[in-house]
Amino acid sequence: MDARIAAARATLGTDVVLLGHHYQRDEVIRFADYTGDSYKLSKVASQTDAKYMLFCGVHFMAETADVLAKPFQQVILPDLNAGCSMADMAEIGQVEDCWDSLERAGLTEDILPLTYMNSAAAIKAFCGERGGLVCTSSNAHGAFEWAFARKPKILFLPDQHLGRNTAFAMGIPLSEMVVWDPYQINGGLSPDRLKAAKVILWKGHCSVHQRFLPEHVDRIRATDPGMQVIVHPECRWEVCQKADAIGSTERIIEVIEKAPEGASFAVGTEIHLVNRLAKRFAPLGKKVITLDDSGCLCTTMYRISPQHLAWSLENLLQGTVVNRIKVDDDVKHWAKVALDRMLEVKA
Ligand code: 13P
Ligand code: SF4
C-alpha cells in the first residue's frame, strides 16, 4: 500500500493535497502534506490551490473544505463511512424545531446560534443565516466573545461539553446554562428556565471524550503526582475542572513540545494521537500516557485506511474522482458566511 500510495502521489504532484487530522492512524497520517486540528486544516483548505483536496479526517471536515474551496477544487473523503457520532447528534430538522420553539417563547431576538465545527454544513448555514458563526475547540472562547458582543444569549450546537467548558471559563455559572434535549417537548425545559439561561447547550457529546472520568484524573494524582493532566475540551466539565490544561489537539501537542525534558503528561484525547505523542517524545525524555487505560479510539476516523487512500489516489490517476464531498449550493452560501466569521476569530 505504501508503495502504491507514494507512486500515485508522485505522479499527481501538486494537483493533490493531503490533509490529515491528528487522530488519523500512523499508516495514513505519514502521507499528509498538512496535519492539524480542525481550525488549522480549514485554514489550509481555504488557502491551497491544489485541484484535489484529499481529506484524511471525517465527513464534517471534508464538507467544510468544500465550502471554503475555490470553484475549480474538489474534495475527496477516502471512505464515506468516516462520519462523526457527535455531528450526527444534531439534525437540521431538530435544530429548526428548536429555533421555532425559542421563537414561540419570544427569545430568538436575544439569541445567537453558534455551532461547533463538528456539525453538518446545513447547521453551519443555519447559524450563518441568523447572524451566528462556527467555532472549533481552538477558538471557542473568541467565538463566544464575538457572539456575546452581539446578543445576550447563545444557542450552542452540538457539543454540550465544549459549550459548558467554554462558557464556564468565561465566568458564566452552571446555573445560567441549560441543556436542550431534542427528544423532549420544548427541549425538556420550562419557559422560565429558558428565559433565565445565558447559554442553551444542545444535548450532544463525543463518545470518545465523554468516556474520560474525574476518577481517571484522581488515579493519576494518586499514583503519579508529578504528572500533568491535559485534556480536550470535549471532555466532561468535571474532568476539565480537575485537569492542569485544556486544549484542542494542536494545543495539546504544543504544550508537550514546549515542556522541559523530564515532564510527563496524562492526555485525555483520542488514542492514536496519544500513542504517537508518546513515541515522538520518549527520545526527548518526556513521558506521555493516556488518561484512561482502556484507551479510546475514534472508530470513524479509523475508517480511513491505506487501502482507501490508495484507491482514491489511483482513481485520480485515471481521471476519476471517487467519494467527492459536495455541499449543495443553497447551503454553501450561508455555511461559508458562518465559516468566514470563524476564520476571523483567532485560534
Ligand atoms: P480538534 O479541532 O481539536 O482537532 O478536534 C476535532 C475533533 O473532532 C475532536 O474530537
Ligand atoms: Fe467526532 Fe469524537 Fe471522533 Fe472527534 S473524536 S471526530 S468529536 S466522534
XYZ file of N, CA and C in Angstrom, residues 98-99 101-103 105-115 126-127 130-133 143-157 163 167 170 172-173 175-180 189-202:
186
model
N -36.160 23.371 17.275
C -35.702 24.043 18.489
C -35.857 25.552 18.331
N -35.408 26.054 17.180
C -35.471 27.513 16.943
C -36.928 27.988 16.934
N -39.399 26.703 18.588
C -39.861 26.743 19.989
C -39.333 27.996 20.679
N -38.060 28.319 20.409
C -37.471 29.503 21.045
C -38.165 30.775 20.532
N -38.574 30.716 19.279
C -39.273 31.864 18.691
C -40.648 32.038 19.349
N -41.393 31.226 22.230
C -41.179 31.712 23.605
C -40.711 33.174 23.601
N -40.570 33.749 22.405
C -40.190 35.152 22.279
C -38.724 35.417 22.599
N -37.868 34.409 22.362
C -36.464 34.552 22.790
C -35.466 34.761 21.657
N -35.849 34.446 20.417
C -34.826 34.396 19.357
C -34.151 35.744 19.070
N -34.852 36.836 19.335
C -34.235 38.156 19.131
C -32.958 38.305 19.953
N -32.934 37.598 21.087
C -31.809 37.734 22.020
C -30.767 36.621 21.902
N -31.002 35.677 20.966
C -30.099 34.507 20.904
C -29.278 34.485 19.621
N -27.992 34.193 19.770
C -27.141 33.981 18.605
C -26.803 32.485 18.525
N -27.099 31.832 17.391
C -26.725 30.415 17.283
C -25.259 30.250 16.880
N -24.589 29.372 17.575
C -23.158 29.146 17.349
C -22.951 27.637 17.266
N -22.334 27.182 16.217
C -22.116 25.735 16.126
C -20.639 25.376 16.123
N -27.405 27.307 8.881
C -28.471 27.780 9.778
C -27.925 28.890 10.685
N -26.753 28.681 11.216
C -26.153 29.681 12.121
C -25.766 30.938 11.347
N -28.562 33.305 10.546
C -29.138 34.009 11.697
C -28.108 34.862 12.439
N -27.058 35.224 11.726
C -26.065 36.139 12.309
C -24.999 35.444 13.133
N -25.054 34.111 13.182
C -24.119 33.361 14.024
C -22.889 32.876 13.282
N -22.147 32.003 13.918
C -20.882 31.544 13.342
C -20.542 30.123 13.772
N -14.963 32.929 19.865
C -16.270 32.892 19.191
C -17.389 33.240 20.177
N -17.268 32.779 21.420
C -18.270 33.136 22.439
C -18.248 34.650 22.680
N -17.028 35.201 22.740
C -16.925 36.663 22.944
C -17.562 37.405 21.774
N -17.291 36.918 20.575
C -17.850 37.513 19.342
C -19.373 37.504 19.443
N -19.913 36.362 19.880
C -21.376 36.218 19.953
C -21.971 37.112 21.045
N -21.331 37.109 22.211
C -21.876 37.914 23.322
C -21.765 39.427 23.048
N -20.868 39.798 22.161
C -20.785 41.229 21.807
C -22.007 41.639 20.982
N -22.717 40.642 20.450
C -23.859 40.943 19.573
C -25.216 40.614 20.185
N -25.294 39.551 20.978
C -26.564 39.129 21.586
C -26.297 38.660 23.021
N -27.321 38.774 23.899
C -27.073 38.369 25.293
C -27.080 36.859 25.553
N -27.605 36.069 24.575
C -27.670 34.617 24.809
C -27.074 33.844 23.624
N -26.628 32.624 23.921
C -26.075 31.761 22.857
C -26.816 30.427 22.854
N -27.128 29.950 21.638
C -27.554 28.548 21.482
C -26.330 27.841 20.939
N -25.771 26.892 21.697
C -24.536 26.241 21.262
C -24.794 24.803 20.820
N -24.368 24.500 19.572
C -24.605 23.182 18.957
C -23.269 22.519 18.633
N -19.329 23.551 24.951
C -20.097 24.755 25.269
C -20.017 25.089 26.751
N -18.063 28.382 28.284
C -18.846 29.408 28.993
C -18.385 29.527 30.444
N -15.404 31.492 31.003
C -15.627 32.935 30.821
C -16.365 33.539 32.013
N -19.311 32.324 33.350
C -20.765 32.091 33.389
C -21.027 30.883 34.296
N -21.826 31.059 35.350
C -22.041 29.915 36.246
C -22.909 28.831 35.604
N -25.423 27.483 36.696
C -26.850 27.750 36.900
C -27.441 28.609 35.772
N -26.573 29.231 34.967
C -27.085 30.042 33.847
C -26.976 29.308 32.512
N -26.784 27.978 32.618
C -26.731 27.159 31.391
C -27.805 26.093 31.493
N -28.460 25.812 30.357
C -29.447 24.727 30.326
C -29.109 23.805 29.164
N -29.601 22.574 29.227
C -29.335 21.610 28.156
C -30.637 21.343 27.401
N -30.601 21.582 26.110
C -31.764 21.360 25.235
C -31.716 19.919 24.731
N -37.425 21.803 28.696
C -37.137 22.981 29.528
C -38.386 23.863 29.683
N -38.568 24.405 30.850
C -39.706 25.305 31.079
C -39.377 26.672 30.495
N -40.393 27.472 30.118
C -40.129 28.821 29.585
C -39.304 29.668 30.551
N -39.526 29.491 31.844
C -38.770 30.301 32.819
C -37.279 29.954 32.807
N -36.992 28.679 32.736
C -35.575 28.266 32.719
C -34.898 28.785 31.459
N -35.617 28.706 30.341
C -35.042 29.183 29.076
C -34.787 30.691 29.130
N -35.730 31.399 29.711
C -35.613 32.858 29.803
C -34.402 33.257 30.667
N -34.191 32.496 31.733
C -33.113 32.844 32.667
C -31.733 32.436 32.144
N -31.693 31.499 31.197
C -30.394 30.965 30.757
C -29.634 31.928 29.854
N -28.331 31.950 30.044
C -27.463 32.738 29.165
C -26.957 31.860 28.013
N -26.781 30.576 28.321
C -26.291 29.641 27.300
C -27.215 28.422 27.236
N -27.708 28.145 26.023
C -28.526 26.937 25.812
C -27.629 25.926 25.099
N -27.352 24.837 25.778
C -26.432 23.822 25.239
C -27.230 22.696 24.596
N -26.864 22.314 23.407
C -27.507 21.174 22.733
C -27.043 19.892 23.419
